Coordinates of C-alpha atoms in Angstrom, one line a residue:
M1 CA 2.6 2.2 34.6
A2 CA 6.1 2.4 32.8
L3 CA 5.9 0.7 29.5
N4 CA 9.0 -1.0 28.1
D5 CA 9.7 1.0 25.2
N6 CA 12.3 -1.7 23.6
L7 CA 9.8 -3.3 21.5
R8 CA 11.8 -6.4 20.3
K9 CA 12.8 -7.3 23.6
R10 CA 9.5 -6.9 25.8
T11 CA 8.7 -10.1 27.7
V12 CA 4.8 -11.5 27.7
A13 CA 4.2 -9.7 30.9
D14 CA 5.2 -6.5 29.2
K15 CA 2.8 -6.8 26.4
R16 CA 0.1 -7.9 28.6
D17 CA 0.7 -4.7 30.9
E18 CA 0.6 -2.8 27.7
R19 CA -2.3 -4.3 26.1
E20 CA -4.2 -3.8 29.5
T21 CA -2.7 -0.3 29.7
L22 CA -2.9 1.1 26.2
G23 CA -5.6 -1.1 24.6
F24 CA -3.2 -2.5 22.3
V25 CA 0.6 -3.6 21.8
R26 CA 3.3 -1.6 20.1
Q27 CA 4.7 -3.1 17.5
P28 CA 8.3 -3.2 16.0
A29 CA 9.0 -2.9 12.4
V30 CA 8.3 -5.6 10.3
R31 CA 11.4 -7.7 9.4
W32 CA 10.6 -8.3 5.9
L33 CA 13.4 -10.7 5.0
S34 CA 12.9 -13.4 8.2
P35 CA 12.7 -16.7 7.2
G36 CA 9.7 -17.3 9.3
L37 CA 7.6 -14.1 7.7
L38 CA 9.0 -15.4 4.4
L39 CA 7.5 -18.5 4.7
K40 CA 4.2 -17.4 6.1
S41 CA 3.7 -14.7 3.7
G42 CA 4.4 -17.1 0.6
V43 CA 1.8 -19.4 1.9
E44 CA -0.7 -16.4 2.5
V45 CA 0.1 -15.0 -1.2
L46 CA -0.8 -18.5 -2.3
V47 CA -4.1 -18.9 -0.7
S48 CA -5.1 -15.6 -0.9
S49 CA -4.4 -15.7 -4.8
T50 CA -6.3 -19.1 -5.2
F51 CA -9.2 -18.6 -3.2
G52 CA -9.8 -15.0 -3.9
K53 CA -10.6 -16.2 -7.4
F54 CA -13.7 -18.4 -6.1
A55 CA -14.5 -16.3 -3.3
D56 CA -14.4 -12.7 -4.2
K57 CA -16.1 -10.5 -1.7
R58 CA -16.4 -7.5 -3.9
E59 CA -19.3 -9.0 -5.4
T60 CA -21.1 -9.5 -2.2
Q61 CA -20.8 -5.8 -1.2
R62 CA -24.1 -4.4 -2.4
E63 CA -24.9 -2.2 0.8
P64 CA -25.7 1.4 -0.6
Q65 CA -23.1 4.0 0.3
P66 CA -25.3 7.3 0.6
G67 CA -24.2 10.6 1.6
L68 CA -20.6 10.6 0.2
D69 CA -21.2 14.2 -1.0
Y70 CA -19.0 17.4 -0.1
A71 CA -19.9 19.0 -3.5
A72 CA -21.6 22.0 -1.2
A73 CA -18.6 22.2 1.3
G74 CA -16.9 25.0 -0.3
D75 CA -13.2 24.8 0.1
L76 CA -12.6 21.2 1.2
W77 CA -9.1 19.9 2.4
V78 CA -8.4 16.3 2.1
D79 CA -5.3 14.3 3.4
F80 CA -4.0 11.3 1.6
L81 CA -1.8 8.8 3.0
A82 CA -0.9 5.2 1.8
D83 CA 1.1 2.0 3.0
T84 CA 1.0 2.7 6.8
G85 CA 0.6 0.1 9.6
D86 CA 4.3 -1.1 9.6
G87 CA 6.1 -0.3 13.1
W88 CA 4.8 1.6 16.1
E89 CA 7.2 4.7 15.9
A90 CA 6.4 5.3 12.0
T91 CA 2.7 4.7 12.0
Y92 CA 2.2 6.8 15.3
T93 CA 4.5 9.7 13.7
M94 CA 2.3 9.6 10.4
A95 CA -0.8 9.2 12.4
W96 CA 0.4 12.3 14.6
L97 CA 0.9 14.2 11.8
L98 CA -2.8 13.9 10.1
A99 CA -4.1 14.6 13.8
Q100 CA -2.7 18.1 14.0
E101 CA -5.1 21.0 13.5
T102 CA -2.7 22.9 11.4
L103 CA 1.0 22.0 10.0
E104 CA 3.3 24.7 9.1
Y105 CA 4.9 24.5 6.0
D106 CA 7.0 27.2 3.9
G107 CA 5.3 29.9 6.2
E108 CA 1.6 28.5 5.5
A109 CA -0.4 27.1 8.1
L110 CA -2.2 23.8 6.2
P111 CA -5.2 22.9 8.1
R112 CA -6.0 19.1 8.6
G113 CA -8.1 17.4 6.1
K114 CA -12.0 17.2 6.7
V115 CA -11.4 13.9 4.5
L116 CA -8.5 11.4 5.1
V117 CA -8.4 9.0 2.0
L118 CA -5.8 6.0 3.0
G119 CA -4.3 4.6 -0.2
G120 CA -3.9 0.6 0.5
D121 CA -2.0 -1.4 2.9
E122 CA -3.3 0.0 6.1
V123 CA -1.4 -3.3 8.0
Y124 CA 1.7 -5.2 7.3
P125 CA 2.8 -7.8 6.9
L126 CA -0.6 -9.9 7.0
A127 CA -4.2 -9.0 7.6
D128 CA -6.0 -10.2 10.8
A129 CA -8.1 -8.7 13.7
I130 CA -5.2 -8.4 16.0
T131 CA -3.1 -7.0 13.6
Y132 CA -5.3 -4.2 12.7
E133 CA -5.7 -3.5 16.5
D134 CA -2.1 -3.3 17.3
R135 CA -0.6 -1.8 14.1
F136 CA -3.2 0.6 12.8
I137 CA -6.3 1.4 15.0
G138 CA -4.1 1.6 18.2
P139 CA -1.6 4.1 16.9
F140 CA -4.5 6.4 15.0
A141 CA -6.9 6.3 18.0
A142 CA -3.6 7.4 20.2
A143 CA -2.9 10.0 18.0
L144 CA -6.4 11.4 17.7
P145 CA -8.6 10.3 20.7
K146 CA -12.3 10.1 20.8
S147 CA -13.8 13.1 21.7
D148 CA -16.7 15.0 22.4
R149 CA -16.4 17.7 19.5
P150 CA -19.4 18.1 16.9
E151 CA -17.2 18.2 13.9
K152 CA -15.0 15.3 13.5
P153 CA -12.7 14.2 10.4
E154 CA -14.0 11.5 8.2
L155 CA -11.9 8.2 6.8
Y156 CA -11.9 6.3 3.7
A157 CA -9.7 3.3 3.0
L158 CA -9.0 1.5 -0.3
P159 CA -7.5 -2.0 0.2
G160 CA -4.1 -3.3 -0.9
N161 CA -2.7 -6.4 -1.7
H162 CA -1.9 -6.9 2.2
D163 CA -5.4 -6.0 3.4
W164 CA -6.3 -8.8 1.1
Y165 CA -4.4 -11.5 2.4
D166 CA -7.3 -12.7 4.8
G167 CA -9.9 -12.2 2.2
L168 CA -10.4 -8.8 3.1
G169 CA -12.7 -9.8 6.2
S170 CA -10.9 -7.9 8.7
F171 CA -10.7 -4.8 6.4
L172 CA -14.6 -4.9 6.0
R173 CA -15.1 -4.9 9.9
V174 CA -12.6 -2.2 10.7
F175 CA -13.8 0.4 7.8
C176 CA -17.1 -0.5 6.5
A177 CA -18.9 -1.1 9.6
R178 CA -21.8 1.3 10.5
D179 CA -21.3 3.9 12.8
G180 CA -17.3 3.0 12.8
R181 CA -14.9 5.0 14.7
I182 CA -11.0 5.0 14.7
G183 CA -10.3 7.3 17.4
D184 CA -11.9 10.6 16.3
W185 CA -11.7 9.8 12.6
R186 CA -15.4 8.6 11.4
T187 CA -16.0 6.0 8.8
R188 CA -18.8 6.2 6.5
Q189 CA -18.1 3.8 3.6
R190 CA -19.9 0.5 3.4
R191 CA -17.6 -1.4 0.5
G192 CA -14.0 -1.5 -0.3
Y193 CA -14.5 0.8 -2.8
F194 CA -16.4 4.4 -3.0
G195 CA -17.0 7.5 -4.9
I196 CA -16.7 11.0 -3.2
A197 CA -18.3 14.1 -4.6
L198 CA -15.9 17.1 -4.2
P199 CA -16.6 20.8 -4.7
H200 CA -16.2 22.6 -7.8
D201 CA -17.3 19.5 -9.7
W202 CA -14.3 17.4 -8.9
W203 CA -14.7 13.7 -8.0
L204 CA -12.3 11.0 -6.0
L205 CA -13.3 7.5 -7.0
A206 CA -11.5 4.9 -5.4
I207 CA -11.6 1.2 -7.0
D208 CA -10.6 -2.2 -5.8
I209 CA -8.7 -4.3 -7.9
Q210 CA -8.3 -6.8 -5.4
L211 CA -5.1 -8.8 -6.3
D212 CA -4.6 -7.7 -9.9
T213 CA -7.9 -9.3 -11.0
Y214 CA -10.5 -7.9 -13.2
I215 CA -12.8 -5.2 -11.8
D216 CA -16.3 -7.1 -10.6
D217 CA -19.6 -6.2 -12.3
V218 CA -21.2 -4.8 -9.2
Q219 CA -18.5 -2.3 -8.7
L220 CA -18.3 -1.2 -12.2
D221 CA -22.2 -0.6 -12.1
Y222 CA -22.0 1.4 -8.4
F223 CA -19.5 3.9 -10.6
R224 CA -21.5 3.9 -13.7
D225 CA -24.6 5.1 -11.7
L226 CA -22.8 7.9 -9.7
P227 CA -24.1 11.0 -11.3
I228 CA -20.9 12.3 -13.0
K229 CA -21.4 14.8 -15.6
P230 CA -19.6 15.9 -18.7
G231 CA -16.8 18.5 -17.9
D232 CA -16.2 17.1 -14.2
K233 CA -12.7 16.4 -13.4
V234 CA -12.1 13.0 -11.7
I235 CA -9.1 11.9 -9.4
L236 CA -8.9 8.2 -9.4
V237 CA -7.2 6.4 -6.7
T238 CA -6.1 3.0 -7.2
S239 CA -4.0 0.5 -5.0
K240 CA -1.0 -0.1 -7.4
P241 CA 1.1 1.9 -9.8
A242 CA 0.4 -0.6 -12.6
W243 CA 2.0 2.2 -15.2
V244 CA 5.3 1.7 -13.9
K245 CA 5.4 -1.8 -15.5
A246 CA 3.7 -1.2 -18.7
L247 CA 6.8 -1.3 -20.9
P248 CA 7.2 -0.8 -24.6
G249 CA 7.8 -4.0 -26.0
K250 CA 6.5 -6.5 -23.2
V251 CA 3.1 -7.7 -22.5
E252 CA 1.0 -5.1 -20.3
P253 CA 0.5 -6.2 -17.0
A254 CA -3.1 -7.2 -15.9
G255 CA -3.2 -4.3 -13.6
W256 CA -2.4 -1.9 -16.4
R257 CA -5.2 -3.4 -18.5
Y258 CA -8.0 -3.7 -16.0
L259 CA -6.7 0.1 -14.7
S260 CA -6.7 1.4 -18.4
Y261 CA -10.2 -0.3 -19.1
F262 CA -11.8 1.5 -15.9
E263 CA -10.3 4.7 -17.3
E264 CA -11.7 4.7 -20.6
R265 CA -14.9 2.8 -20.1
I266 CA -16.2 4.5 -16.8
V267 CA -14.3 7.8 -16.4
R268 CA -13.9 9.2 -19.8
S269 CA -16.9 7.4 -21.5
S270 CA -19.2 9.9 -19.0
G271 CA -17.6 12.7 -20.5
A272 CA -15.4 13.7 -17.2
H273 CA -11.7 14.8 -17.4
L274 CA -9.2 12.6 -15.8
A275 CA -6.9 14.7 -14.1
L276 CA -5.1 12.6 -11.7
T277 CA -4.4 9.0 -10.9
L278 CA -2.9 8.6 -7.4
T279 CA -1.7 5.4 -5.9
G280 CA 0.3 4.2 -3.1
D281 CA 1.9 0.3 -3.0
I282 CA 5.5 1.3 -3.6
H283 CA 6.9 3.3 -0.8
H284 CA 8.2 6.6 -2.5
Y285 CA 7.1 9.6 -4.3
A286 CA 7.0 9.6 -8.1
R287 CA 5.1 11.7 -10.4
Y288 CA 4.9 11.1 -14.0
E289 CA 3.7 13.7 -16.6
P290 CA 2.0 13.3 -19.9
Q291 CA 3.2 15.2 -22.8
D292 CA -0.7 15.4 -23.8
P293 CA -2.3 17.6 -21.3
D294 CA -5.7 15.8 -21.9
E295 CA -3.8 12.8 -20.2
P296 CA -3.8 12.5 -16.4
T297 CA -0.7 13.3 -14.3
R298 CA 0.2 9.7 -12.6
L299 CA 1.6 10.0 -9.2
T300 CA 2.8 7.3 -6.8
A301 CA 2.6 8.5 -2.8
G302 CA 3.5 5.4 -0.9
G303 CA 5.3 7.4 2.2
G304 CA 2.9 6.3 4.9
G305 CA 5.5 4.9 7.3
A306 CA 6.6 1.5 5.5
Y307 CA 10.2 0.8 4.3
L308 CA 11.3 3.0 1.9
S309 CA 11.7 1.8 -1.3
G310 CA 14.3 3.2 -4.2
T311 CA 13.6 5.7 -7.2
H312 CA 16.8 5.2 -8.9
T313 CA 15.5 2.4 -10.6
L314 CA 12.5 4.1 -12.0
Y315 CA 12.4 4.8 -16.0
P316 CA 12.6 8.3 -16.8
R317 CA 9.9 7.8 -19.8
L318 CA 7.1 5.6 -20.4
Q319 CA 5.0 4.9 -23.2
L320 CA 1.8 4.1 -22.3
R321 CA -1.0 2.6 -24.3
S322 CA -4.6 2.9 -23.6
L323 CA -6.1 -0.4 -23.8
G324 CA -9.8 -0.1 -23.6
A325 CA -10.3 2.9 -26.1
D326 CA -11.9 2.1 -29.5
A327 CA -8.5 3.3 -31.1
V328 CA -5.6 2.1 -29.3
Q329 CA -3.3 5.5 -28.1
T330 CA 0.1 5.7 -27.0
V331 CA 0.9 8.4 -24.6
P332 CA 4.5 9.4 -23.8
Y333 CA 5.1 10.4 -19.8
S334 CA 8.1 11.7 -18.4
L335 CA 9.3 11.0 -14.7
Q336 CA 9.2 14.8 -13.3
E337 CA 9.7 14.5 -9.4
V338 CA 10.9 11.7 -6.9
Y339 CA 11.6 11.4 -3.3
P340 CA 14.1 10.1 -2.3
R341 CA 16.4 11.7 -5.0
A342 CA 18.0 9.2 -7.3
A343 CA 21.2 10.0 -5.8
D344 CA 20.0 9.5 -2.2
S345 CA 18.2 6.3 -3.7
R346 CA 21.4 5.0 -4.8
R347 CA 23.4 5.7 -1.6
L348 CA 21.0 4.1 0.7
S349 CA 20.4 1.2 -1.2
N350 CA 24.2 0.3 -0.4
G351 CA 22.5 -0.5 3.4
I352 CA 22.1 -3.9 1.8
L353 CA 26.1 -4.3 2.9
R354 CA 24.4 -4.6 6.5
L355 CA 21.9 -7.0 6.0
A356 CA 23.8 -9.6 8.3
L357 CA 23.7 -7.2 11.2
L358 CA 19.9 -5.7 10.7
N359 CA 18.9 -9.1 9.8
P360 CA 20.8 -11.9 11.6
S361 CA 18.2 -15.0 10.8
F362 CA 18.0 -14.1 6.9
A363 CA 21.9 -14.4 7.0
G364 CA 21.8 -17.5 9.0
L365 CA 19.4 -19.1 6.5
L366 CA 21.8 -17.7 3.9
G367 CA 24.7 -19.4 5.3
V368 CA 22.7 -22.9 5.9
L369 CA 21.9 -22.7 2.2
Y370 CA 25.4 -22.0 1.3
A371 CA 27.0 -24.9 3.8
I372 CA 24.5 -27.4 2.0
L373 CA 25.3 -26.4 -1.4
G374 CA 29.2 -26.4 -0.8
T375 CA 29.0 -30.1 1.0
T376 CA 26.7 -31.4 -1.9
M377 CA 29.2 -30.3 -4.3
L378 CA 32.3 -31.6 -2.2
G379 CA 30.2 -35.0 -2.2
A380 CA 29.5 -34.8 -5.8
L381 CA 33.3 -34.3 -6.7
N382 CA 34.3 -36.9 -4.4
T383 CA 32.3 -39.7 -6.4
G384 CA 33.4 -42.3 -8.9
D385 CA 36.9 -43.8 -9.0
G386 CA 38.6 -40.4 -9.9
A387 CA 37.6 -38.6 -7.0
I388 CA 40.0 -35.9 -6.4
F389 CA 39.0 -34.8 -3.1
A390 CA 38.5 -38.1 -1.2
T391 CA 40.7 -36.7 1.7
A392 CA 39.2 -33.3 1.7
T393 CA 37.9 -33.9 5.5
S394 CA 40.9 -35.8 6.6
D395 CA 42.8 -32.4 7.6
G396 CA 39.9 -30.9 9.8
F397 CA 38.1 -27.8 9.3
S398 CA 40.7 -25.8 7.5
G399 CA 41.1 -29.2 5.0
F400 CA 37.3 -28.9 4.5
L401 CA 37.2 -25.4 3.4
A402 CA 40.4 -25.1 1.4
A403 CA 38.8 -28.2 -0.6
S404 CA 35.5 -26.7 -0.9
A405 CA 36.9 -23.5 -2.1
S406 CA 38.8 -25.0 -4.8
G407 CA 36.0 -27.2 -5.7

């Protein structure tokens, strides 16, 4: 059956046929500034932030996570992707790249990772069962369909803020179910956070900070109980680059305080060396390097297919205060590499001038707001005995525009 590839102009019958044929409905890229989505997203953020404080699902996640141990694997390839699950074209493209047995780069064949780590925001704009099915499971299963091969790649996912907008319920069903499968990727985690033992005394720890809230005691106990030894090396994965907003002279954001606490009291207190802090959330690549070699590289890699974020507004230097240590320490960082390049980022930001063409509904909303504002101002100017625009509307539409402009 031929499917309609114009995703924004499909009929209800087209979508029904597509679900029957593919098992899911391909979704167009999210129009982030459309008025309806802005209103719905605002409500979801308010509700999830409010009820998340009283119904934190992290504290109910107590099922053991045995066997997340690849220490004896020898050489192990790990793929990382964050901020996927937006539109069909971008999501399937990234999933297809991850599904290839090898990718050629600079004359070298890079094998597919035995482990795939998703660094947050697996679906957009709001999490629910159908959204996961159409925007994540469908594209990934299409890129790497189920097979009978004995060796299957394994997938671990960390929730981001968009995954939390339904209270994490859909995320837990998709990624933490027993014997879970997404295409030919196998899921093994049982909680929204995990610790993976890697070869050569390396660890990958992925923490769930919910919506910039404290790290719960159940989660902290899980990481304290991992057999991390002095001298081990740690890659810490979080769902938000809290360090980019930890600016000198300003109050440190909550996300940075919680991240710094975990780095000091869980990782460094075990005697391990924190080598890298890795995240997504902002949709670009940015690498900050410390002046102190004992401090971790801080890397944002949110290139999973969601809209591209600018890099020309990033601070070239950071002064990060370690808040969890016994003695507060300030560590200078410098921005070493970004994508897109700053010049390209500035050029691409000029695309805002085409907003009315790209998102007519948002432009219409602005037009309505300006019309209301102008009418209100004109009415205010016409009140009282000294009204100077009392005849503003008597000359037709052109007279209204002239009076409004001068007002």
